[in-house]
mmCIF file of C-alpha atoms in Angstrom:
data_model
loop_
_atom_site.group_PDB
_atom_site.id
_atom_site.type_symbol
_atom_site.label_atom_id
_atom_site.label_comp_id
_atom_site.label_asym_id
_atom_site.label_seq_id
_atom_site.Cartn_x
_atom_site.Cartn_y
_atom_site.Cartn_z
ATOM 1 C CA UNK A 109 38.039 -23.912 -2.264
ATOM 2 C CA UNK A 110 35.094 -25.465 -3.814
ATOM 3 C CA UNK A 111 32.773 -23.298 -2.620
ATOM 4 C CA UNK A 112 34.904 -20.563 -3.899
ATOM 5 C CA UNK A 113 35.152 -21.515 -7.383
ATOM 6 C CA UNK A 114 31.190 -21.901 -7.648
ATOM 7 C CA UNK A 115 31.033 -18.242 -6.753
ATOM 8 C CA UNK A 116 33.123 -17.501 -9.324
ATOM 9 C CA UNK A 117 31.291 -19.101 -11.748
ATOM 10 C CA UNK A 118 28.672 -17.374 -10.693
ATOM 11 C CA UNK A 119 30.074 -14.333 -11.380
ATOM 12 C CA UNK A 120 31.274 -15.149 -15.021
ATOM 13 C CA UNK A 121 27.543 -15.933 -15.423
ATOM 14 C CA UNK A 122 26.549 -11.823 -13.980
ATOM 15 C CA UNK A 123 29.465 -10.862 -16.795
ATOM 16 C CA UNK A 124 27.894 -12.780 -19.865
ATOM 17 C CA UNK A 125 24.303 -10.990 -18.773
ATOM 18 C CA UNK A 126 25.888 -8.201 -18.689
ATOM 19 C CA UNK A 127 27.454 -8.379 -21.925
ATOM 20 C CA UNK A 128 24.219 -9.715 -23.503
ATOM 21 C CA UNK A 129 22.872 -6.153 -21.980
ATOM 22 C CA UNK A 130 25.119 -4.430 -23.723
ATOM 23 C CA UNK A 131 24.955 -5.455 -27.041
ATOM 24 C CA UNK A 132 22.663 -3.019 -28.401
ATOM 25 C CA UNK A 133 25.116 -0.476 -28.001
ATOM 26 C CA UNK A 134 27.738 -1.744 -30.456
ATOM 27 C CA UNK A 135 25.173 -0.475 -32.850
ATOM 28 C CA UNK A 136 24.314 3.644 -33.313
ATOM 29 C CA UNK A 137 21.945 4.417 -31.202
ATOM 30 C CA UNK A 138 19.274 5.848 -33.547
ATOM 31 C CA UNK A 139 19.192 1.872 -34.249
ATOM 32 C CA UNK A 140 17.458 0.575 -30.979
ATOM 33 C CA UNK A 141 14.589 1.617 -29.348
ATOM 34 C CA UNK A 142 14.844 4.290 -26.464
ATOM 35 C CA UNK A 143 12.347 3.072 -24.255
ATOM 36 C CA UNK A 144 15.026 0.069 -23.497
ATOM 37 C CA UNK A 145 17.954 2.453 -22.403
ATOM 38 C CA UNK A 146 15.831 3.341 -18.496
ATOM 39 C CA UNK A 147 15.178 -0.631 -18.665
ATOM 40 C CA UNK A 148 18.640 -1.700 -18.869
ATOM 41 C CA UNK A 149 19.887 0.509 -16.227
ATOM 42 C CA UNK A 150 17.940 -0.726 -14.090
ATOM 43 C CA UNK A 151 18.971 -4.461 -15.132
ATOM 44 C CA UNK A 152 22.864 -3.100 -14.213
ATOM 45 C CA UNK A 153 21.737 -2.351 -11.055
ATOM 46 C CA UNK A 154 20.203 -5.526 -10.039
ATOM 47 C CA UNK A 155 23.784 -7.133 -11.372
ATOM 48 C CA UNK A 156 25.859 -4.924 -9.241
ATOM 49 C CA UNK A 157 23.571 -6.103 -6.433
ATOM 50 C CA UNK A 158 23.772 -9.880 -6.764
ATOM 51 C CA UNK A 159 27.623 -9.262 -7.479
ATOM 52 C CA UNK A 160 27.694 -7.567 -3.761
ATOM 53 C CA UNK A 161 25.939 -10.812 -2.763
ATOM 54 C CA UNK A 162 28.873 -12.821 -4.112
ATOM 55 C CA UNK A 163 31.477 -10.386 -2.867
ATOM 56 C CA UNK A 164 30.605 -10.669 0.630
ATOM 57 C CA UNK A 165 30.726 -14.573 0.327
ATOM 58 C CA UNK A 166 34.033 -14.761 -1.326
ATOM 59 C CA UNK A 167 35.715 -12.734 1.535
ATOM 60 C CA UNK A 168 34.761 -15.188 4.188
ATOM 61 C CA UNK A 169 35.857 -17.902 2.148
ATOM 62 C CA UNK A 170 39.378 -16.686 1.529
ATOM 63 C CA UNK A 171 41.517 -18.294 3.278
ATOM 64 C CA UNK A 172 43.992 -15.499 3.566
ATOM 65 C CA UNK A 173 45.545 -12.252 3.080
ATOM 66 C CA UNK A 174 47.035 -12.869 -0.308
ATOM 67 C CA UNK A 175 43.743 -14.808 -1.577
ATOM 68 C CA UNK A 176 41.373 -12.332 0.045
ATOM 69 C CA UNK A 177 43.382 -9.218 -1.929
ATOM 70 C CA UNK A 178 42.610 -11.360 -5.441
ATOM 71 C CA UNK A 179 38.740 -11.364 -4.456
ATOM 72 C CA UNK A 180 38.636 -7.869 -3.828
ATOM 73 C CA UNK A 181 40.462 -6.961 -7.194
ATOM 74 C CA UNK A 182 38.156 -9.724 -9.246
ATOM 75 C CA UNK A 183 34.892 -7.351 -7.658
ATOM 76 C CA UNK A 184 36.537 -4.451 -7.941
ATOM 77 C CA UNK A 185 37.365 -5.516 -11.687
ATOM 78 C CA UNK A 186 33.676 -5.967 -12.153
ATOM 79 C CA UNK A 187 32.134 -2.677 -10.601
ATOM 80 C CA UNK A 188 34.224 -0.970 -13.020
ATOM 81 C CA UNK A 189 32.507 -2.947 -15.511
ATOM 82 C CA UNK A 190 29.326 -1.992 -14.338
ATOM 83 C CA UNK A 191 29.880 2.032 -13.757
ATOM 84 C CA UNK A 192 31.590 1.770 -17.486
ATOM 85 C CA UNK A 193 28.184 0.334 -19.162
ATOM 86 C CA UNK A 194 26.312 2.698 -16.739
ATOM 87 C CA UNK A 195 28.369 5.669 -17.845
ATOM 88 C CA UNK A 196 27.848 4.649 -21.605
ATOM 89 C CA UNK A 197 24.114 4.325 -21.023
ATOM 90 C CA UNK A 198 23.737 7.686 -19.839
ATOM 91 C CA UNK A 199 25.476 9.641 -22.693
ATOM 92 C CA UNK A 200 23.201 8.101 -25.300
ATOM 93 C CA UNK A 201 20.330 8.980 -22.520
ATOM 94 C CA UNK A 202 21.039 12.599 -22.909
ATOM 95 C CA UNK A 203 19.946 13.795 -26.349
ATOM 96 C CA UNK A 204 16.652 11.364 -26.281
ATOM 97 C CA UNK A 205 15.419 13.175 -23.059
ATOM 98 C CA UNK A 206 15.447 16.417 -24.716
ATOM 99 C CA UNK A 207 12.728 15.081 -27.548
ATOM 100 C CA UNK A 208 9.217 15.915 -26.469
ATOM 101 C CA UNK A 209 7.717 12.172 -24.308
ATOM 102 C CA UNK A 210 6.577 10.104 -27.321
ATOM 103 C CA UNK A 211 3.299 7.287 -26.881
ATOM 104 C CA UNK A 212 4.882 3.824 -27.489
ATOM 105 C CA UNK A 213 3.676 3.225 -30.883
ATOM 106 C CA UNK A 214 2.970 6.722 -31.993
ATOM 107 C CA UNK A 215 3.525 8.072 -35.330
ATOM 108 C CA UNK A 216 5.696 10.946 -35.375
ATOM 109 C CA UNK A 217 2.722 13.648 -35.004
ATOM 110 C CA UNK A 218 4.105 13.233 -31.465
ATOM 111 C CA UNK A 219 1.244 13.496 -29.799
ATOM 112 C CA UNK A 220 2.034 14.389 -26.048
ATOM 113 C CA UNK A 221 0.020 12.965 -23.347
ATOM 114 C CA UNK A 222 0.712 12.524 -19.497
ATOM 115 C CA UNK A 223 2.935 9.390 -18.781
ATOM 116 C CA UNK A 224 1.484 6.725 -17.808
ATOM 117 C CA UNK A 225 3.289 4.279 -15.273
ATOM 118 C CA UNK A 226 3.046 0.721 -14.913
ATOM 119 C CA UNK A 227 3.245 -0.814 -11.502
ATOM 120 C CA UNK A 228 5.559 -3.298 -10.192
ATOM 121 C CA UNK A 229 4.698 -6.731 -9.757
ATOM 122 C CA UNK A 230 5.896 -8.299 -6.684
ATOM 123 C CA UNK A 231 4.257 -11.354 -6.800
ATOM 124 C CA UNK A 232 0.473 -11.096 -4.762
ATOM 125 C CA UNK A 233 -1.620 -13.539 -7.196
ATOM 126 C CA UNK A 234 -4.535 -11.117 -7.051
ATOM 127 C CA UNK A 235 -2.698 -8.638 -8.311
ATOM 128 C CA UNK A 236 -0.999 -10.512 -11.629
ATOM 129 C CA UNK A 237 -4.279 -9.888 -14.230
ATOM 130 C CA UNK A 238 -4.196 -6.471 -13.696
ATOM 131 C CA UNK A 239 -0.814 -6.302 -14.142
ATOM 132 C CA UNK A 240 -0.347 -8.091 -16.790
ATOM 133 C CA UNK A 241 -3.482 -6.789 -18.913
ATOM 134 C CA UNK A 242 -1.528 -3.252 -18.670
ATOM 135 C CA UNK A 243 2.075 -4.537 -19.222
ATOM 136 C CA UNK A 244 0.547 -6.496 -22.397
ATOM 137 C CA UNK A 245 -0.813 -3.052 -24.010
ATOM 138 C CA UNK A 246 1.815 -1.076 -22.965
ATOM 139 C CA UNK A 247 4.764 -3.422 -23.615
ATOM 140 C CA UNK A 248 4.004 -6.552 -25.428
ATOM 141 C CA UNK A 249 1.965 -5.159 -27.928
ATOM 142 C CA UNK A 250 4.192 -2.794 -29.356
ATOM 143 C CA UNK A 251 5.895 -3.588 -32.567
ATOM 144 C CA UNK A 252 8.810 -1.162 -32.560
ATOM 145 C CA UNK A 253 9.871 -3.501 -29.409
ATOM 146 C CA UNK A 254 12.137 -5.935 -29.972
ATOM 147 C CA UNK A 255 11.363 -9.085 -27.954
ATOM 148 C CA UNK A 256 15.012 -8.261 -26.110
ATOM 149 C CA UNK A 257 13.795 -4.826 -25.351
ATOM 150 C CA UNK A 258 10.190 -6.325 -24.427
ATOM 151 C CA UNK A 259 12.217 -8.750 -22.037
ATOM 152 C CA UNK A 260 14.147 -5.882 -20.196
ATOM 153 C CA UNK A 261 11.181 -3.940 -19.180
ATOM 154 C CA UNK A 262 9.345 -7.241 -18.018
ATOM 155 C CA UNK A 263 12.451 -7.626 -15.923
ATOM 156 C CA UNK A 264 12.245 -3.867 -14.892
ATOM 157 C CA UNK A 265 8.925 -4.619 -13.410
ATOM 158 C CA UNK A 266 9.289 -7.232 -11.594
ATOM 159 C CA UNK A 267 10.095 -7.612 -7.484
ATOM 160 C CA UNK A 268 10.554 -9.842 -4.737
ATOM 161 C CA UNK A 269 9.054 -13.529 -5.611
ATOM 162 C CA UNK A 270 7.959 -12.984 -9.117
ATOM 163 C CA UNK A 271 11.582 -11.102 -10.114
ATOM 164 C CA UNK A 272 12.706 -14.691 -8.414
ATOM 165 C CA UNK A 273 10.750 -16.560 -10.812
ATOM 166 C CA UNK A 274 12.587 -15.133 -14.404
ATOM 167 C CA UNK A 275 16.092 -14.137 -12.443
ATOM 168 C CA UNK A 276 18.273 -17.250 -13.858
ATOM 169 C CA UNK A 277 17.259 -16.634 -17.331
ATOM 170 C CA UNK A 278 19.544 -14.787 -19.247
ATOM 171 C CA UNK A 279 18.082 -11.233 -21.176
ATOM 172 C CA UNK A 280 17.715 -13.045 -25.069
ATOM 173 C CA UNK A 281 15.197 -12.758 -27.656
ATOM 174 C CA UNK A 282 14.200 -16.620 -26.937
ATOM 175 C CA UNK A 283 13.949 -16.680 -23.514
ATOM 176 C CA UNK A 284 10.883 -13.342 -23.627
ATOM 177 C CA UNK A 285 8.168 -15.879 -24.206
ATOM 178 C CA UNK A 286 9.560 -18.316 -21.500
ATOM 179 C CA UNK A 287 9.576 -15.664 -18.855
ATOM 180 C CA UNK A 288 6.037 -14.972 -19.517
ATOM 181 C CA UNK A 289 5.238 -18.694 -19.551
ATOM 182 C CA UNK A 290 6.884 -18.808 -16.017
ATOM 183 C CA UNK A 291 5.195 -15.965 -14.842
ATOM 184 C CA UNK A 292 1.623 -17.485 -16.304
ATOM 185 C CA UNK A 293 2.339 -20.569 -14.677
ATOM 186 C CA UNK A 294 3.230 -19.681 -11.226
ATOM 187 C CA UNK A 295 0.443 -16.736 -10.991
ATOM 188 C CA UNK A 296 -3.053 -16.900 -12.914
ATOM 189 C CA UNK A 297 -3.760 -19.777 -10.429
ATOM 190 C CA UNK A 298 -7.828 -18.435 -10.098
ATOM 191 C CA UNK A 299 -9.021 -21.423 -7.584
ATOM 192 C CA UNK A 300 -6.139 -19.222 -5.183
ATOM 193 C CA UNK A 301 -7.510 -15.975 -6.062
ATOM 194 C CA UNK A 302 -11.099 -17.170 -5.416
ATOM 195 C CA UNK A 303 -10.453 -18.912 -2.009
ATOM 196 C CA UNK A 304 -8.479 -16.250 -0.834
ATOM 197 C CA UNK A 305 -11.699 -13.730 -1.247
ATOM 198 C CA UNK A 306 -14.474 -16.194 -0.511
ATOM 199 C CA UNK A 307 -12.632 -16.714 2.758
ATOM 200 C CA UNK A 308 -12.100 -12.919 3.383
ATOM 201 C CA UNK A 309 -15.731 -12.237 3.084
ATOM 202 C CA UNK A 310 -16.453 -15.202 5.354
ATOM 203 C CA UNK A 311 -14.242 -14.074 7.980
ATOM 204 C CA UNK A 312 -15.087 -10.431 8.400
ATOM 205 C CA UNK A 313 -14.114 -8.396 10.988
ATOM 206 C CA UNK A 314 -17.340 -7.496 13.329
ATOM 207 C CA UNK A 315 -17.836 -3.938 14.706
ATOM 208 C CA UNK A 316 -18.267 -3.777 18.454
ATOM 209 C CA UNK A 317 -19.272 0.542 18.437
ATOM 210 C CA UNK A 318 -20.505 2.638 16.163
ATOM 211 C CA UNK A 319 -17.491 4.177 14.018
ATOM 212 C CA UNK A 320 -17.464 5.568 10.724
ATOM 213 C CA UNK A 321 -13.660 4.467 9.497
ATOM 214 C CA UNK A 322 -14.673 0.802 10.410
ATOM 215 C CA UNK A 323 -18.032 1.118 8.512
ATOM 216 C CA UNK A 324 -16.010 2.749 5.518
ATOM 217 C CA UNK A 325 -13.694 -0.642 5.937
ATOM 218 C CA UNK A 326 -16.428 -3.289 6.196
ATOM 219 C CA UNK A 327 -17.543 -1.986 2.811
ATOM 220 C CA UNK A 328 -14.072 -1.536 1.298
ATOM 221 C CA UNK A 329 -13.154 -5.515 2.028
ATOM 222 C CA UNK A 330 -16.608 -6.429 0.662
ATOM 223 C CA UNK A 331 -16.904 -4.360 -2.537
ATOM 224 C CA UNK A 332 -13.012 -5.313 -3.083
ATOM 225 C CA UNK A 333 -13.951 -9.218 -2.466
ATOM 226 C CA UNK A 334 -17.019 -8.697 -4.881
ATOM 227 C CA UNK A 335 -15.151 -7.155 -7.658
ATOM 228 C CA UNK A 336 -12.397 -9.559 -7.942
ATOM 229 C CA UNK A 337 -14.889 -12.879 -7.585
ATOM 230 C CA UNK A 338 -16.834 -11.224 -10.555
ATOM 231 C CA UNK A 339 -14.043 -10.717 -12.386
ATOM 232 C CA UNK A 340 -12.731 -14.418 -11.969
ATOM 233 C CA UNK A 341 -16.388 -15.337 -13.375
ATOM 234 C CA UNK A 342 -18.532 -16.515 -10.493
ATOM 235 C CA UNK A 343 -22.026 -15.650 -10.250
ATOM 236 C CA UNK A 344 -21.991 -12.862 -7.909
ATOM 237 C CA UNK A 345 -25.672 -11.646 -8.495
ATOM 238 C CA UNK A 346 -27.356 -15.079 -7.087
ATOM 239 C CA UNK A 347 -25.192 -14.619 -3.728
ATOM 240 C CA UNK A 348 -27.907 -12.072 -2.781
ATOM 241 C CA UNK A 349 -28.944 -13.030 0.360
ATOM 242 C CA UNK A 350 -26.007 -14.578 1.313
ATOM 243 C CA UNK A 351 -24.332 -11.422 1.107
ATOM 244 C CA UNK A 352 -26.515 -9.561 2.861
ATOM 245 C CA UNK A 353 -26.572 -12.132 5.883
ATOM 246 C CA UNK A 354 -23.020 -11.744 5.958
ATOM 247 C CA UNK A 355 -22.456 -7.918 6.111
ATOM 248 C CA UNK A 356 -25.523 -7.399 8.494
ATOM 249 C CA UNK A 357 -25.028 -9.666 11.322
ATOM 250 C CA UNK A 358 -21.042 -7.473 11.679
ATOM 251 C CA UNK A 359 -22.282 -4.258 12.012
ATOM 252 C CA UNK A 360 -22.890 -2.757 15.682
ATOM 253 C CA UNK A 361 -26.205 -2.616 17.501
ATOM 254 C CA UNK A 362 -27.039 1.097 16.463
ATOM 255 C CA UNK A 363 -26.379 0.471 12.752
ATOM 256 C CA UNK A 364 -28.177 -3.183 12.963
ATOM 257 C CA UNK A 365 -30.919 -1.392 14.312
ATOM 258 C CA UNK A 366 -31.176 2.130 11.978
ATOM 259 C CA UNK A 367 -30.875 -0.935 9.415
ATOM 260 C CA UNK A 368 -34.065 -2.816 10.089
ATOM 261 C CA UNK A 369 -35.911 0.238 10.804
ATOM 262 C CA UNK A 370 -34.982 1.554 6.778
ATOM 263 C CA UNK A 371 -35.744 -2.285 5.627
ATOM 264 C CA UNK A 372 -39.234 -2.646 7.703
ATOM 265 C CA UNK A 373 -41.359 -1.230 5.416
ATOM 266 C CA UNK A 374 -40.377 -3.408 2.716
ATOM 267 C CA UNK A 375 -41.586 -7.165 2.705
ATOM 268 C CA UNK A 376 -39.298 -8.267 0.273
ATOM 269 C CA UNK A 377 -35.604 -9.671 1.130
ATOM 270 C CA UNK A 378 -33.098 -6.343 1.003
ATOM 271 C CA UNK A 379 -30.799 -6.572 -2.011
ATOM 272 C CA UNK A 380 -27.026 -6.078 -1.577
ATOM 273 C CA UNK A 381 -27.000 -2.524 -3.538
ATOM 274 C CA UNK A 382 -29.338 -0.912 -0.872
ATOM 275 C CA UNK A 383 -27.251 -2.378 2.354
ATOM 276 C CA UNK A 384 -24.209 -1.413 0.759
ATOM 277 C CA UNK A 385 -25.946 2.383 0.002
ATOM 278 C CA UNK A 386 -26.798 2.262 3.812
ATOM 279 C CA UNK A 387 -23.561 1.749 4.735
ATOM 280 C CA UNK A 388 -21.914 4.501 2.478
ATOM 281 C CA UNK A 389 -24.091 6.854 3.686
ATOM 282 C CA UNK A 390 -23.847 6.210 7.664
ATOM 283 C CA UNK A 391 -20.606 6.238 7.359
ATOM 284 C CA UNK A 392 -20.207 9.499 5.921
ATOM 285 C CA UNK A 393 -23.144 10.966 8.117
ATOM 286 C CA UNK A 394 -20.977 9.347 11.269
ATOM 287 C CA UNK A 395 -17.792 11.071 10.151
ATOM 288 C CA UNK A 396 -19.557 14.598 9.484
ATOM 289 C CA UNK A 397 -21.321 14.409 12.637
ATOM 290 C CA UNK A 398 -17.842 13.457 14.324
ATOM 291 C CA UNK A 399 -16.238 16.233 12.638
ATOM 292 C CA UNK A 400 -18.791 18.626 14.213
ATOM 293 C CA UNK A 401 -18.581 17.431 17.478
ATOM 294 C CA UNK A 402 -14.824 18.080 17.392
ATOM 295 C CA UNK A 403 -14.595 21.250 16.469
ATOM 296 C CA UNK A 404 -17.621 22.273 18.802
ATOM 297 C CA UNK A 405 -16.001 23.261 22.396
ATOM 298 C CA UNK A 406 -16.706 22.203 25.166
ATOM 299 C CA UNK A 407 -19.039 24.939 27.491
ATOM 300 C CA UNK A 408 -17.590 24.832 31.747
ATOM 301 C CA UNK A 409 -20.232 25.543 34.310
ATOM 302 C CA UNK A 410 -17.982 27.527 36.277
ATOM 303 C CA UNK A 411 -16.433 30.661 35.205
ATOM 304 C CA UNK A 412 -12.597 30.384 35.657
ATOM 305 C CA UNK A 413 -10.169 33.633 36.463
ATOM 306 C CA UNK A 414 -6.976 34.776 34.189
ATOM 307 C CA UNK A 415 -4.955 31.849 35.616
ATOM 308 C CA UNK A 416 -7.370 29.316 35.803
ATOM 309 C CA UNK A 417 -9.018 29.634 39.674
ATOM 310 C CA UNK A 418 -12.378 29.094 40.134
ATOM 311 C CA UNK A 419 -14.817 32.005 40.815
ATOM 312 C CA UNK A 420 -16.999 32.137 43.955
ATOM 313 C CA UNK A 421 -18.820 34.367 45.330
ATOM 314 C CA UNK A 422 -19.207 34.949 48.790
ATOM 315 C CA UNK A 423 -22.356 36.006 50.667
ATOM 316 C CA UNK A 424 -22.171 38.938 53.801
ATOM 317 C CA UNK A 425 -25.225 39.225 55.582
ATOM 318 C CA UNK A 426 -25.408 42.586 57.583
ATOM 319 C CA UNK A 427 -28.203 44.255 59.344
ATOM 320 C CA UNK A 428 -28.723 46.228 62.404
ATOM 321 C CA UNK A 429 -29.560 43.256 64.303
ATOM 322 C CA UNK A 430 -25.940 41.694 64.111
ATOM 323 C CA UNK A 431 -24.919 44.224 67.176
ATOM 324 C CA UNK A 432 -27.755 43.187 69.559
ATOM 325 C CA UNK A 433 -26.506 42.967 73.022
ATOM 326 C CA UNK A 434 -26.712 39.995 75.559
ATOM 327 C CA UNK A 435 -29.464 40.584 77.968
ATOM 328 C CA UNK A 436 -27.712 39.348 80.652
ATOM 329 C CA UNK A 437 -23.983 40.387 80.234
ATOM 330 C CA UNK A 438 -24.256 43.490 78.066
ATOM 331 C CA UNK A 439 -21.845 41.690 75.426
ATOM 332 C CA UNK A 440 -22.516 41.567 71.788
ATOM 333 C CA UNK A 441 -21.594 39.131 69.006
ATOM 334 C CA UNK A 442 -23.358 36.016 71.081
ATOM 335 C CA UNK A 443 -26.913 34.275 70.867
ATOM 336 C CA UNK A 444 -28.940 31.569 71.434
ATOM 337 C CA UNK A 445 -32.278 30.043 70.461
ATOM 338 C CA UNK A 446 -35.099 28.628 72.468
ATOM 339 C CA UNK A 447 -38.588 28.315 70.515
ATOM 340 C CA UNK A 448 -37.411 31.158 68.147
ATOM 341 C CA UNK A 449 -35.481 31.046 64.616
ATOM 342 C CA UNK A 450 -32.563 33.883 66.398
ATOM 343 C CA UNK A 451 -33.178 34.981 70.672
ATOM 344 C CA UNK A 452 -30.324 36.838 72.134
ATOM 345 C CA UNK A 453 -29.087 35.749 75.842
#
C-alpha cells in the first residue's frame, strides 16, 4: 500500500508540470511566443510517457479487482488530461503555421531563410560544446524568449542521460539557469574529452591489406581526434612527429612502402599535412582503381555454347593410306611398327 501511494504522488507531481505547462494558455495567444507551442508538445508527450511508467506499476500493486478498476480510472483520468492540453495546443498551432517561417529574433521584414535544426543532445561529453554553442545562439540568446519558453526547448532537446540530468525539475522561470548549471556541471568535463581522444589516437586500428575504406577511416579517427584536442586547447602543432609515428607504423606494407618511396627524397622529418595528403589521395586512387576493376569483366579462355558447354574441336585424320591392307592376311584397319614411324603387317 505504501508503495502505492508513492506512485501516486508521483503522479500529482506529472499533474502540477503539467499545469505549469499550461499556463501560458490562460493568456491570448498573440501574448506568448510561438516557437514554445512545438516545445511544449513535446514536453506532454514525455508526461504521458512517465505516466505509462507509473500505470504499469500501479496495476501490479493492486491488490484486487475493485482497487485495480480505481488505478485504471485515476490514468485514464489523466490521459484525458493530456489529449485535452494536446488538443488545445494544436488549435492555437493552426493559424501560426500559415505565417511565412520567421528567424528567431527577426524584425518583421520577415526575412525567410531555410530552417535550421538543432540536434539533440543525448549526453556523449564530446558532443556537449557543440551543442551548446548552437542552442546558446539559437535559444538562449533570444530576447523575445521568456526564460520558461527558453526552458521548454532545452527540455525539447535533450535525450537519454542528459534529459535524466534536468527531468525532476519542474518547467519555471527559476529553475532555466539551474538546468543549464546541471548540464555544465555534469558535461564540459575537458580532462574526459581529452583522454578519451589521446587514447583513440594511441590505440588505432592497424591495416593488415591494402583497402581504400580502411585508409579513408584511419584518417577520419585521426583528423576527428586532432580537431577536437585543438579545440580543447592543446598544442597540436608540436605533436609533429609523434603523429606521424603513429599513423605510419598502421598502414599496410604496400602503403608503408609507396610512403617512404614519396618521403625519400626529402631529408627532413615528414610533417603531418603531407602524410595525411598521402593518405587522402591513395585512398581515393585505391577506390577508383577498385571501381574499374569491377566493372571490367572477366575474359574465359574457352569459348562456351548457348547453354554453357564447352567447345572442342575434334581432329579426323584421313588419307589414302588409312585402307592399306595386311600383307599377310589381306585385312585392313590393322598395323604394326618395327624400325618405322607406321609398317603394315
Amino acid at each position: 500500500m505504501e508503495q502505492l501511494t508513492k506512485l501516486h504522488r508521483q503522479l500529482g507531481a506529472l499533474k502540477r508540470k503539467l499545469a505549469d505547462t499550461m499556463k501560458p494558455f490562460n493568456q491570448p495567444a498573440t501574448d506568448m511566443s510561438v516557437g514554445a507551442w512545438e516545445p511544449r508538445l513535446q514536453f506532454i508527450r514525455g508526461l504521458r510517457e512517465d505516466a505509462k511508467v507509473l500505470e504499469n506499476a500501479a496495476y501490479e500493486l493492486a491488490t484486487d479487482d475493485q482497487e485495480f478498476d480505481k488505478e485504471v480510472e485515476r490514468f485514464a483520468n489523466f490521459e484525458q488530461i493530456l489529449l485535452e492540453a494536446e488538443v488545445k495546443i494544436s488549435k492555437l498551432k493552426i493559424p501560426a503555421e500559415e505565417k511565412p517561417p520567421m528567424i528567431p529574433g527577426s524584425s518583421e521584414r520577415g526575412s525567410r531563410l531555410p530552417t535550421i535544426s538543432l540536434k539533440t543532445f543525448s549526453g556523449q561529453h564530446e558532443d556537449w560544446n557543440a551543442f551548446f554553442a548552437q542552442f546558446t545562439s539559437m535559444i538562449h540568446n533570444q530576447k523575445d524568449l521568456s526564460a520558461v519558453d527558453k526552458f521548454h526547448y532545452l527540455v525539447s532537446y535533450l535525450s537519454g542521460e542528459a534529459f535524466q540530468v534536468v527531468k525532476e525539475l519542474e518547467i519555471v522561470e527559476s529553475n532555466y539557469e539551474i538546468a543549464l548549471e546541471l548540464l555544465k556541471n555534469a558535461y564540459e568535463d575537458k580532462r574526459l574529452i581529452i583522454r578519451k581522444y589521446i587514447n583513440q589516437l594511441l590505440n588505432l586500428k592497424p591495416i593488415v591489406t591494402e583497402s581504400a575504406a580502411e585508409l579513408r577511416a584511419l584518417c577520419n579517427v585521426v583528423n576527428q581526434s586532432v580537431s577536437v584536442l585543438k579545440k580543447m586547447g592543446l598544442h597540436i602543432d608540436k605533436w609533429n612527429e609523434i603523429l606521424v609515428c603513429l599513423v605510419e607504423t598502421k598502414l599496410d606494407k604496400v602503403s608503408r612502402r609507396d610512403w617512404e618511396e614519396t618521403i625519400s627524397a626529402n631529408k627532413e622529418f615528414p610533417t603531418f599535412e603531407e602524410l595525411n595528403t598521402f593518405l587522402t589521395r591513395r585512398s581515393k586512387m585505391l577506390r577508383s582503381l577498385s571501381n574499374s576493376t569491377a566493372s571490367t569483366p572477366k575474359q574465359t579462355e574457352e569459348k562456351k555454347g548457348s547453354q554453357g558447354f564447352t567447345k572442342r574441336k575434334t581432329l579426323v585424320v584421313s588419307g589414302e593410306d588409312t585402307q592399306v591392307s595386311c600383307k599377310l592376311c589381306n585385312e585392313t584397319g590393322h598395323f604394326y611398327a618395327i624400325g618405322q614411324s607406321r609398317r603394315s603387317i
